[in-house]
CSV table of C-alpha atoms in Angstrom, one decimal:
chain,number,residue,atom,x,y,z
A,1,UNK,CA,31.5,-19.2,-9.3
A,2,UNK,CA,27.7,-18.8,-9.7
A,3,UNK,CA,28.1,-16.5,-12.6
A,4,UNK,CA,30.4,-18.8,-14.4
A,5,UNK,CA,28.2,-21.8,-13.7
A,6,UNK,CA,25.2,-20.0,-15.0
A,7,UNK,CA,27.0,-19.0,-18.2
A,8,UNK,CA,28.2,-22.6,-18.7
A,9,UNK,CA,24.6,-23.8,-18.4
A,10,UNK,CA,23.6,-21.4,-21.1
A,11,UNK,CA,26.4,-22.4,-23.3
A,12,UNK,CA,25.7,-26.1,-23.2
A,13,UNK,CA,22.0,-25.2,-23.9
A,14,UNK,CA,21.3,-27.0,-27.2
A,15,UNK,CA,22.6,-28.9,-30.1
A,16,UNK,CA,21.5,-29.0,-33.7
A,17,UNK,CA,23.1,-32.0,-35.4
A,18,UNK,CA,26.4,-31.6,-33.4
A,19,UNK,CA,26.2,-27.8,-33.7
A,20,UNK,CA,26.3,-26.0,-30.3
A,21,UNK,CA,24.3,-22.7,-30.1
A,22,UNK,CA,25.2,-20.3,-27.4
A,23,UNK,CA,23.5,-17.4,-25.7
A,24,UNK,CA,26.2,-14.9,-24.9
A,25,UNK,CA,25.1,-12.4,-22.2
A,26,UNK,CA,25.6,-9.0,-23.9
A,27,UNK,CA,23.8,-6.4,-21.7
A,28,UNK,CA,22.0,-6.3,-18.4
A,29,UNK,CA,20.0,-3.9,-16.3
A,30,UNK,CA,17.1,-3.4,-18.8
A,31,UNK,CA,13.5,-3.2,-17.7
A,32,UNK,CA,10.9,-5.2,-19.6
A,33,UNK,CA,12.7,-5.2,-23.0
A,34,UNK,CA,10.2,-5.9,-25.9
A,35,UNK,CA,12.1,-4.8,-29.0
A,36,UNK,CA,15.7,-4.7,-30.3
A,37,UNK,CA,16.7,-2.8,-33.4
A,38,UNK,CA,19.4,-0.7,-34.9
A,39,UNK,CA,19.7,2.6,-36.8
A,40,UNK,CA,22.2,1.2,-39.3
A,41,UNK,CA,25.2,2.0,-37.0
A,42,UNK,CA,27.0,0.1,-34.3
A,43,UNK,CA,24.4,0.8,-31.5
A,44,UNK,CA,21.5,-1.3,-30.5
A,45,UNK,CA,18.2,0.4,-29.4
A,46,UNK,CA,16.1,-1.5,-26.9
A,47,UNK,CA,12.5,-0.7,-26.3
A,48,UNK,CA,11.3,-1.0,-22.7
A,49,UNK,CA,7.6,-1.7,-22.3
A,50,UNK,CA,7.6,0.8,-19.4
A,51,UNK,CA,8.0,3.6,-21.9
A,52,UNK,CA,11.7,4.2,-22.5
A,53,UNK,CA,14.1,3.4,-25.3
A,54,UNK,CA,17.7,2.6,-24.2
A,55,UNK,CA,20.9,2.6,-26.3
A,56,UNK,CA,23.2,-0.3,-25.9
A,57,UNK,CA,26.8,0.3,-27.1
A,58,UNK,CA,28.9,-2.3,-29.0
A,59,UNK,CA,30.6,-3.1,-25.7
A,60,UNK,CA,27.3,-4.0,-24.1
A,61,UNK,CA,27.2,-0.9,-22.0
A,62,UNK,CA,23.7,0.6,-21.6
A,63,UNK,CA,23.6,4.4,-21.8
A,64,UNK,CA,22.5,5.9,-18.5
A,65,UNK,CA,20.4,8.6,-20.3
A,66,UNK,CA,17.3,7.3,-22.1
A,67,UNK,CA,17.2,7.8,-25.9
A,68,UNK,CA,13.5,8.6,-25.4
A,69,UNK,CA,11.1,8.4,-22.4
A,70,UNK,CA,7.4,8.6,-23.1
A,71,UNK,CA,6.3,6.8,-19.9
A,72,UNK,CA,3.8,9.6,-19.1
A,73,UNK,CA,2.0,9.1,-22.5
A,74,UNK,CA,1.5,5.3,-22.3
A,75,UNK,CA,-0.7,2.8,-20.5
A,76,UNK,CA,1.7,0.2,-19.1
A,77,UNK,CA,0.7,-3.3,-17.7
A,78,UNK,CA,-0.1,-6.7,-19.0
A,79,UNK,CA,0.3,-6.7,-22.8
A,80,UNK,CA,0.2,-2.9,-23.0
A,81,UNK,CA,3.0,-0.3,-23.1
A,82,UNK,CA,5.6,0.9,-25.5
A,83,UNK,CA,6.0,-2.0,-27.9
A,84,UNK,CA,7.6,-1.1,-31.2
A,85,UNK,CA,10.3,1.0,-32.9
A,86,UNK,CA,11.4,1.5,-36.5
A,87,UNK,CA,14.0,3.9,-37.9
A,88,UNK,CA,13.2,5.7,-41.1
A,89,UNK,CA,15.3,4.4,-44.1
A,90,UNK,CA,16.8,7.9,-44.4
A,91,UNK,CA,17.3,8.3,-40.6
A,92,UNK,CA,20.9,9.3,-41.1
A,93,UNK,CA,19.7,12.4,-42.9
A,94,UNK,CA,16.2,13.2,-41.6
A,95,UNK,CA,16.4,11.9,-38.0
A,96,UNK,CA,12.9,10.3,-38.0
A,97,UNK,CA,12.0,7.2,-36.1
A,98,UNK,CA,8.6,5.7,-35.3
A,99,UNK,CA,7.1,4.1,-32.2
A,100,UNK,CA,4.1,1.9,-31.4
A,101,UNK,CA,2.5,2.2,-28.0
A,102,UNK,CA,-0.8,2.1,-26.1
A,103,UNK,CA,-1.8,5.7,-25.2
A,104,UNK,CA,-3.5,6.7,-21.9
A,105,UNK,CA,-6.8,5.5,-23.3
A,106,UNK,CA,-5.3,2.1,-24.2
A,107,UNK,CA,-5.6,2.9,-28.0
A,108,UNK,CA,-3.0,1.6,-30.4
A,109,UNK,CA,-0.9,4.6,-31.3
A,110,UNK,CA,1.8,5.0,-34.0
A,111,UNK,CA,3.8,8.2,-33.8
A,112,UNK,CA,6.9,9.8,-35.4
A,113,UNK,CA,9.7,11.3,-33.4
A,114,UNK,CA,13.0,13.1,-34.3
A,115,UNK,CA,16.5,12.7,-32.9
A,116,UNK,CA,18.0,15.7,-31.2
A,117,UNK,CA,19.8,18.1,-33.5
A,118,UNK,CA,22.7,18.3,-31.1
A,119,UNK,CA,23.0,14.8,-29.5
A,120,UNK,CA,22.7,11.5,-31.6
A,121,UNK,CA,22.1,9.6,-28.3
A,122,UNK,CA,19.0,11.6,-27.3
A,123,UNK,CA,15.7,12.1,-29.1
A,124,UNK,CA,13.6,15.2,-29.0
A,125,UNK,CA,10.5,14.4,-26.8
A,126,UNK,CA,8.6,17.4,-28.1
A,127,UNK,CA,8.8,16.3,-31.7
A,128,UNK,CA,5.9,13.8,-31.7
A,129,UNK,CA,3.7,13.6,-34.8
A,130,UNK,CA,0.8,11.2,-34.5
A,131,UNK,CA,0.2,8.8,-37.3
A,132,UNK,CA,-2.5,6.3,-36.1
A,133,UNK,CA,-4.9,6.2,-33.1
A,134,UNK,CA,-6.8,2.9,-33.2
A,135,UNK,CA,-9.4,2.3,-30.4
A,136,UNK,CA,-9.3,-1.1,-28.7
A,137,UNK,CA,-12.2,-2.8,-26.9
A,138,UNK,CA,-10.0,-4.9,-24.5
A,139,UNK,CA,-6.6,-4.6,-22.9
A,140,UNK,CA,-4.8,-7.6,-24.5
A,141,UNK,CA,-3.8,-8.5,-28.1
A,142,UNK,CA,-2.0,-5.2,-29.0
A,143,UNK,CA,0.3,-6.5,-31.7
A,144,UNK,CA,3.1,-4.0,-31.7
A,145,UNK,CA,5.7,-4.8,-34.4
A,146,UNK,CA,6.6,-2.2,-36.9
A,147,UNK,CA,9.2,-2.3,-39.7
A,148,UNK,CA,10.0,-0.4,-42.9
A,149,UNK,CA,9.8,-2.7,-45.8
A,150,UNK,CA,12.0,-2.7,-48.9
A,151,UNK,CA,9.2,-0.7,-50.6
A,152,UNK,CA,9.9,2.2,-48.2
A,153,UNK,CA,6.5,1.9,-46.5
A,154,UNK,CA,5.9,1.4,-42.8
A,155,UNK,CA,4.4,-2.0,-42.1
A,156,UNK,CA,2.4,-2.4,-38.8
A,157,UNK,CA,1.0,-5.5,-37.1
A,158,UNK,CA,-2.1,-5.0,-34.9
A,159,UNK,CA,-3.8,-7.5,-32.6
A,160,UNK,CA,-7.4,-8.5,-32.9
A,161,UNK,CA,-8.5,-6.2,-30.1
A,162,UNK,CA,-8.4,-8.7,-27.2
A,163,UNK,CA,-10.6,-10.8,-25.0
A,164,UNK,CA,-10.6,-14.4,-26.3
A,165,UNK,CA,-11.8,-15.8,-29.6
A,166,UNK,CA,-12.0,-12.4,-31.3
A,167,UNK,CA,-15.6,-11.6,-30.2
A,168,UNK,CA,-15.9,-8.7,-32.6
A,169,UNK,CA,-14.6,-10.7,-35.5
A,170,UNK,CA,-12.0,-8.1,-36.4
A,171,UNK,CA,-9.9,-10.8,-38.0
A,172,UNK,CA,-12.2,-11.4,-40.9
A,173,UNK,CA,-13.5,-7.8,-41.1
A,174,UNK,CA,-11.5,-6.1,-43.8
A,175,UNK,CA,-12.8,-2.7,-42.8
A,176,UNK,CA,-11.3,-2.9,-39.3
A,177,UNK,CA,-7.7,-1.9,-38.6
A,178,UNK,CA,-7.4,-4.5,-35.8
A,179,UNK,CA,-6.1,-8.1,-36.5
A,180,UNK,CA,-4.2,-6.8,-39.6
A,181,UNK,CA,-0.9,-6.1,-41.2
A,182,UNK,CA,-1.2,-2.4,-42.2
A,183,UNK,CA,1.0,-0.6,-44.7
A,184,UNK,CA,1.2,3.2,-44.9
A,185,UNK,CA,3.3,5.9,-46.6
A,186,UNK,CA,4.8,8.1,-43.9
A,187,UNK,CA,6.6,10.4,-46.3
A,188,UNK,CA,3.8,13.0,-46.4
A,189,UNK,CA,2.9,16.4,-45.0
A,190,UNK,CA,-0.2,14.9,-43.3
A,191,UNK,CA,-0.2,12.0,-40.9
A,192,UNK,CA,0.3,9.5,-43.7
A,193,UNK,CA,-0.7,8.6,-47.2
A,194,UNK,CA,-2.1,5.3,-48.6
A,195,UNK,CA,0.2,3.4,-50.9
A,196,UNK,CA,-1.8,3.1,-54.2
A,197,UNK,CA,-0.9,-0.6,-54.4
A,198,UNK,CA,-2.6,-1.5,-51.2
A,199,UNK,CA,-5.1,-4.1,-52.1
A,200,UNK,CA,-8.4,-2.5,-50.8
A,201,UNK,CA,-7.9,0.9,-52.2
A,202,UNK,CA,-11.2,1.8,-54.0
A,203,UNK,CA,-13.0,-1.4,-53.0
A,204,UNK,CA,-14.5,-2.9,-49.8
A,205,UNK,CA,-11.9,-2.9,-47.1
A,206,UNK,CA,-9.8,-0.3,-45.2
A,207,UNK,CA,-7.3,1.4,-47.4
A,208,UNK,CA,-4.5,0.9,-44.8
A,209,UNK,CA,-4.9,-2.9,-44.8
A,210,UNK,CA,-2.2,-5.1,-46.5
A,211,UNK,CA,-3.3,-8.5,-45.1
A,212,UNK,CA,-5.7,-9.7,-42.5
A,213,UNK,CA,-6.8,-12.6,-40.3
A,214,UNK,CA,-4.1,-12.3,-37.7
A,215,UNK,CA,-4.9,-12.9,-34.0
A,216,UNK,CA,-1.9,-11.3,-32.3
A,217,UNK,CA,1.2,-11.2,-34.5
A,218,UNK,CA,3.8,-10.8,-31.8
A,219,UNK,CA,6.7,-9.8,-34.0
A,220,UNK,CA,7.1,-10.0,-37.8
A,221,UNK,CA,10.3,-9.5,-39.8
A,222,UNK,CA,11.5,-9.2,-43.3
A,223,UNK,CA,13.9,-11.7,-44.9
A,224,UNK,CA,15.1,-9.5,-47.7
A,225,UNK,CA,17.5,-12.2,-49.0
A,226,UNK,CA,14.6,-14.5,-49.9
A,227,UNK,CA,12.0,-11.7,-50.4
A,228,UNK,CA,9.7,-12.9,-47.7
A,229,UNK,CA,7.8,-11.5,-44.7
A,230,UNK,CA,7.9,-13.8,-41.6
A,231,UNK,CA,4.9,-13.5,-39.3
A,232,UNK,CA,4.7,-15.2,-35.9
A,233,UNK,CA,1.0,-15.3,-34.8
A,234,UNK,CA,0.1,-16.1,-31.2
A,235,UNK,CA,-2.6,-18.8,-30.9
A,236,UNK,CA,-5.7,-19.1,-28.8
A,237,UNK,CA,-5.5,-22.2,-26.7
A,238,UNK,CA,-3.5,-24.8,-28.5
A,239,UNK,CA,-1.6,-23.8,-31.6
A,240,UNK,CA,1.2,-21.3,-32.3
A,241,UNK,CA,2.0,-20.5,-35.9
A,242,UNK,CA,4.7,-19.3,-38.3
A,243,UNK,CA,3.8,-17.7,-41.6
A,244,UNK,CA,6.1,-17.0,-44.5
A,245,UNK,CA,4.9,-15.2,-47.5
A,246,UNK,CA,6.4,-13.2,-50.4
A,247,UNK,CA,6.6,-9.5,-49.5
A,248,UNK,CA,4.8,-8.7,-52.8
A,249,UNK,CA,1.8,-10.9,-52.1
A,250,UNK,CA,-1.3,-8.8,-51.2
A,251,UNK,CA,-4.7,-9.3,-49.5
A,252,UNK,CA,-3.5,-12.5,-47.6
A,253,UNK,CA,-6.2,-13.9,-45.3
A,254,UNK,CA,-4.2,-15.7,-42.5
A,255,UNK,CA,-7.5,-17.3,-41.3
A,256,UNK,CA,-8.2,-16.1,-37.7
A,257,UNK,CA,-10.8,-16.5,-36.1
A,258,UNK,CA,-11.9,-19.2,-38.5
A,259,UNK,CA,-8.8,-21.2,-37.9
A,260,UNK,CA,-6.2,-21.5,-35.2
A,261,UNK,CA,-3.1,-22.7,-37.1
A,262,UNK,CA,-4.4,-25.4,-39.4
A,263,UNK,CA,-7.3,-26.4,-37.1
A,264,UNK,CA,-10.9,-25.0,-37.4
A,265,UNK,CA,-11.7,-22.7,-34.5
A,266,UNK,CA,-14.9,-20.8,-35.3
A,267,UNK,CA,-15.9,-21.2,-38.9
A,268,UNK,CA,-19.3,-19.8,-38.7
A,269,UNK,CA,-19.8,-17.3,-41.5
A,270,UNK,CA,-16.3,-17.8,-42.8
A,271,UNK,CA,-15.1,-17.9,-46.4
A,272,UNK,CA,-13.9,-21.1,-47.9
A,273,UNK,CA,-10.6,-22.5,-46.5
A,274,UNK,CA,-9.2,-22.4,-50.0
A,275,UNK,CA,-9.2,-18.6,-49.9
A,276,UNK,CA,-7.0,-18.5,-46.8
A,277,UNK,CA,-3.3,-18.8,-46.3
A,278,UNK,CA,-2.2,-21.4,-43.7
A,279,UNK,CA,1.0,-21.4,-41.7
A,280,UNK,CA,4.2,-23.1,-43.0
A,281,UNK,CA,4.9,-24.4,-39.4
A,282,UNK,CA,3.0,-24.8,-36.2
A,283,UNK,CA,3.6,-26.1,-32.7
A,284,UNK,CA,1.3,-27.1,-29.8
A,285,UNK,CA,1.4,-26.2,-26.1
A,286,UNK,CA,2.9,-29.5,-24.9
A,287,UNK,CA,5.9,-29.2,-22.7
A,288,UNK,CA,4.8,-26.0,-21.1
A,289,UNK,CA,4.7,-23.9,-24.3
A,290,UNK,CA,2.2,-21.1,-24.5
A,291,UNK,CA,3.0,-18.2,-26.8
A,292,UNK,CA,5.4,-17.6,-29.8
A,293,UNK,CA,7.9,-14.8,-29.9
A,294,UNK,CA,8.8,-14.2,-33.5
A,295,UNK,CA,12.3,-13.6,-34.7
A,296,UNK,CA,14.4,-13.5,-37.8
A,297,UNK,CA,15.9,-15.6,-40.5
A,298,UNK,CA,19.6,-15.5,-39.9
A,299,UNK,CA,21.5,-13.6,-42.6
A,300,UNK,CA,24.6,-12.6,-40.6
A,301,UNK,CA,28.1,-13.7,-41.6
A,302,UNK,CA,29.7,-15.0,-38.3
A,303,UNK,CA,27.8,-18.3,-38.1
A,304,UNK,CA,27.3,-19.8,-41.6
A,305,UNK,CA,25.6,-22.9,-40.0
A,306,UNK,CA,22.7,-20.6,-39.1
A,307,UNK,CA,22.2,-19.3,-42.6
A,308,UNK,CA,18.6,-19.4,-43.8
A,309,UNK,CA,17.2,-20.6,-40.5
A,310,UNK,CA,14.4,-18.8,-38.7
A,311,UNK,CA,14.9,-18.2,-35.0
A,312,UNK,CA,12.0,-17.7,-32.6
A,313,UNK,CA,11.1,-18.6,-29.0
A,314,UNK,CA,8.3,-19.7,-26.8
A,315,UNK,CA,7.6,-17.3,-24.0
A,316,UNK,CA,6.6,-19.8,-21.3
A,317,UNK,CA,8.9,-22.8,-21.9
A,318,UNK,CA,12.0,-20.5,-22.2
A,319,UNK,CA,13.0,-22.5,-25.3
A,320,UNK,CA,14.4,-21.1,-28.6
A,321,UNK,CA,13.3,-22.8,-31.8
A,322,UNK,CA,14.9,-22.9,-35.2
A,323,UNK,CA,12.8,-23.5,-38.3
A,324,UNK,CA,14.9,-25.0,-41.0
A,325,UNK,CA,14.4,-24.3,-44.7
A,326,UNK,CA,12.2,-27.5,-45.0
A,327,UNK,CA,9.9,-25.9,-42.3
A,328,UNK,CA,10.9,-28.5,-39.7
A,329,UNK,CA,11.4,-27.1,-36.2
A,330,UNK,CA,14.2,-28.0,-33.7
A,331,UNK,CA,14.0,-26.8,-30.1
A,332,UNK,CA,16.6,-26.0,-27.5
A,333,UNK,CA,16.5,-27.2,-24.0
A,334,UNK,CA,14.9,-24.6,-21.7
A,335,UNK,CA,17.0,-21.5,-20.7
A,336,UNK,CA,15.4,-21.4,-17.3
A,337,UNK,CA,14.6,-17.9,-15.9
A,338,UNK,CA,14.1,-16.4,-19.3
A,339,UNK,CA,10.8,-15.3,-20.7
A,340,UNK,CA,12.0,-14.4,-24.2
A,341,UNK,CA,10.1,-11.3,-25.4
A,342,UNK,CA,11.9,-10.2,-28.6
A,343,UNK,CA,14.6,-10.8,-31.1
A,344,UNK,CA,16.6,-8.2,-32.9
A,345,UNK,CA,19.4,-7.6,-35.4
A,346,UNK,CA,22.4,-5.4,-35.3
A,347,UNK,CA,23.6,-3.6,-38.4
A,348,UNK,CA,25.6,-6.6,-39.5
A,349,UNK,CA,22.4,-8.8,-39.2
A,350,UNK,CA,23.8,-10.8,-36.2
A,351,UNK,CA,20.9,-11.9,-33.9
A,352,UNK,CA,20.1,-11.0,-30.3
A,353,UNK,CA,17.3,-12.1,-28.0
A,354,UNK,CA,16.0,-10.4,-24.8
A,355,UNK,CA,14.3,-11.7,-21.7
A,356,UNK,CA,11.5,-9.6,-20.3
A,357,UNK,CA,11.8,-11.3,-16.9
A,358,UNK,CA,15.4,-10.6,-16.0
A,359,UNK,CA,16.2,-7.6,-18.3
A,360,UNK,CA,19.0,-9.3,-20.1
A,361,UNK,CA,20.1,-9.1,-23.7
A,362,UNK,CA,21.8,-12.1,-25.2
A,363,UNK,CA,23.7,-12.5,-28.5
A,364,UNK,CA,23.1,-15.7,-30.4
A,365,UNK,CA,26.4,-17.4,-31.2
A,366,UNK,CA,27.7,-20.9,-31.9
A,367,UNK,CA,30.7,-22.8,-30.9
A,368,UNK,CA,32.0,-26.3,-30.2
A,369,UNK,CA,32.0,-27.2,-26.5
A,370,UNK,CA,34.9,-29.3,-25.1
A,371,UNK,CA,38.6,-29.5,-24.8
A,372,UNK,CA,39.4,-30.3,-28.4
A,373,UNK,CA,40.7,-27.8,-30.9
A,374,UNK,CA,38.0,-25.8,-32.5
A,375,UNK,CA,37.8,-25.7,-36.3
A,376,UNK,CA,35.3,-23.6,-38.2
A,377,UNK,CA,35.5,-21.8,-41.5
A,378,UNK,CA,39.2,-22.7,-41.8
A,379,UNK,CA,40.2,-21.0,-38.5
A,380,UNK,CA,41.7,-23.1,-35.7
A,381,UNK,CA,42.2,-21.9,-32.1
A,382,UNK,CA,44.2,-24.1,-29.7
A,383,UNK,CA,44.8,-25.3,-27.1
A,384,UNK,CA,41.4,-25.5,-25.4
A,385,UNK,CA,41.5,-25.2,-22.3
A,386,UNK,CA,44.2,-22.6,-22.6
A,387,UNK,CA,46.6,-20.9,-20.2
A,388,UNK,CA,48.9,-18.0,-20.8
A,389,UNK,CA,48.8,-18.1,-24.6
A,390,UNK,CA,46.6,-19.3,-27.4
A,391,UNK,CA,47.4,-19.8,-31.1
A,392,UNK,CA,45.2,-19.0,-34.1
A,393,UNK,CA,45.7,-20.6,-37.4
A,394,UNK,CA,44.0,-20.2,-40.7
A,395,UNK,CA,43.7,-16.4,-40.7
A,396,UNK,CA,44.3,-14.5,-44.0
A,397,UNK,CA,43.7,-11.0,-42.6
A,398,UNK,CA,46.5,-9.0,-41.2
A,399,UNK,CA,46.6,-6.5,-38.3
A,400,UNK,CA,43.9,-8.3,-36.3
A,401,UNK,CA,43.2,-8.0,-32.6
A,402,UNK,CA,41.5,-10.3,-30.2
A,403,UNK,CA,38.9,-9.1,-27.7
A,404,UNK,CA,37.9,-11.2,-24.7
A,405,UNK,CA,34.5,-10.8,-23.0
A,406,UNK,CA,33.9,-12.2,-19.5
A,407,UNK,CA,30.9,-14.0,-18.0
A,408,UNK,CA,29.1,-10.7,-17.4
A,409,UNK,CA,29.3,-9.7,-21.0
A,410,UNK,CA,32.0,-7.1,-20.5
A,411,UNK,CA,35.3,-6.8,-22.5
A,412,UNK,CA,38.1,-7.4,-20.1
A,413,UNK,CA,41.1,-8.0,-22.3
A,414,UNK,CA,42.4,-7.0,-25.7
A,415,UNK,CA,45.6,-8.3,-27.4
A,416,UNK,CA,47.2,-8.1,-30.8
A,417,UNK,CA,47.6,-11.3,-32.8
A,418,UNK,CA,51.3,-11.7,-33.4
A,419,UNK,CA,52.8,-12.9,-36.7
A,420,UNK,CA,53.1,-16.4,-35.4
A,421,UNK,CA,49.4,-16.4,-34.6
A,422,UNK,CA,49.9,-16.3,-30.9
A,423,UNK,CA,47.8,-14.2,-28.5
A,424,UNK,CA,48.8,-13.3,-25.0
A,425,UNK,CA,46.1,-14.2,-22.5
A,426,UNK,CA,48.2,-14.0,-19.3
A,427,UNK,CA,45.9,-11.3,-18.0
A,428,UNK,CA,42.9,-13.5,-17.9
A,429,UNK,CA,41.8,-15.3,-14.7
A,430,UNK,CA,40.4,-18.9,-15.1
A,431,UNK,CA,36.9,-19.0,-16.4
A,432,UNK,CA,34.7,-18.8,-19.5
A,433,UNK,CA,35.3,-16.1,-22.1
A,434,UNK,CA,34.3,-15.2,-25.6
A,435,UNK,CA,37.1,-14.3,-27.9
A,436,UNK,CA,36.3,-12.1,-30.9
A,437,UNK,CA,38.8,-11.5,-33.7
A,438,UNK,CA,38.4,-8.2,-35.4
A,439,UNK,CA,40.0,-5.8,-37.8
A,440,UNK,CA,39.1,-2.1,-37.3
A,441,UNK,CA,35.3,-2.2,-36.8
A,442,UNK,CA,34.7,-5.5,-38.5
A,443,UNK,CA,34.4,-8.8,-36.5
A,444,UNK,CA,36.1,-11.7,-38.3
A,445,UNK,CA,35.4,-14.6,-36.0
A,446,UNK,CA,34.0,-15.3,-32.6
A,447,UNK,CA,34.0,-18.4,-30.3
A,448,UNK,CA,34.0,-19.5,-26.7
A,449,UNK,CA,37.3,-20.0,-24.8
A,450,UNK,CA,37.9,-21.8,-21.6
A,451,UNK,CA,40.9,-20.5,-19.6
A,452,UNK,CA,42.3,-22.8,-16.9
């Protein structure tokens, strides 16, 4: 009963204007997960800060064999470790992927690896090609988020080097590679090339720099639908911030260490505030909040109510936030026991979030809680609670099946949907389940189901 009670507490977690958002437990047994991504197929790849990359199958099963283990190459502890992962846009043909970690000296390292030529679930650990090796003066503020942009270049967020207050003023030093968003061309015979459109090529500033003035951007993401880059920057003592800028906009100065959020922090020697770009949303540390974990703008298809909203979390308060298109923020109640460390997308752009403290991976879903019939997008499932059989109305697709996932995130029952819309659930014991309607490999609809 404890597992069911825990899941119910997650399910009733939060409401957005009569909209219930659910964290569906998807995978367990991970160690310090800090990144979730995909290789444009049905698998999820989870980065463990301890130095391993794990594969999570669509069923939620975690492969026993690591995709990659570089634990002997990294410094692990505190904010250091293996932090980022990005697959090359042509990964299906060239097998290249890129990782971001602290090496044994504590330096920020970006390296390329290749998948095994014989096993798609295992990488070649001897294939490392170093891209960047950036010395750091302190152990904290390592950044660690990497993504390929729509321009085909690798974007990299670095922290300001650590300590507190950016004592070396890396944020405002355009010639430093710390406290920056870097952009490099990895399609080269050497370590990398400089994109000719980078803003400081040929003038004062490091050629790799795309934007600057970031304290510790713990996760950024691309919203390709709107053409924006979303950057969540961890604050110093009081303010966490969310930045949203067009992908094409160059040489942005996000303001650190001159400003923390919209508030002056240390403006000595700083340029005019009018030359800086301030966040579109901020929040303070009230209610036990302390550090933002950046996420994604939802662009999946299963939950239209989420469309266009930016999901993020606070590490200490164990709350998930949703920034609406008008930049207002709505918070969940706390999901106690979860220090949310990263969000991720699957290949269908559905969202996941991981807790570094308990090693669990959750899928973000939505449903209506209660005993009434559930109506969404023209589909109706009844009765709820159910026993023996449910009925599904409003489906236009044929030859659908229904999968049922239990409280531990495992699929325990599958049944065809008969012509009259009925589904046999006689094999399910009483409890909470998630039912997913699917055709071949495409999920059509998903919701929570209470079986009595």
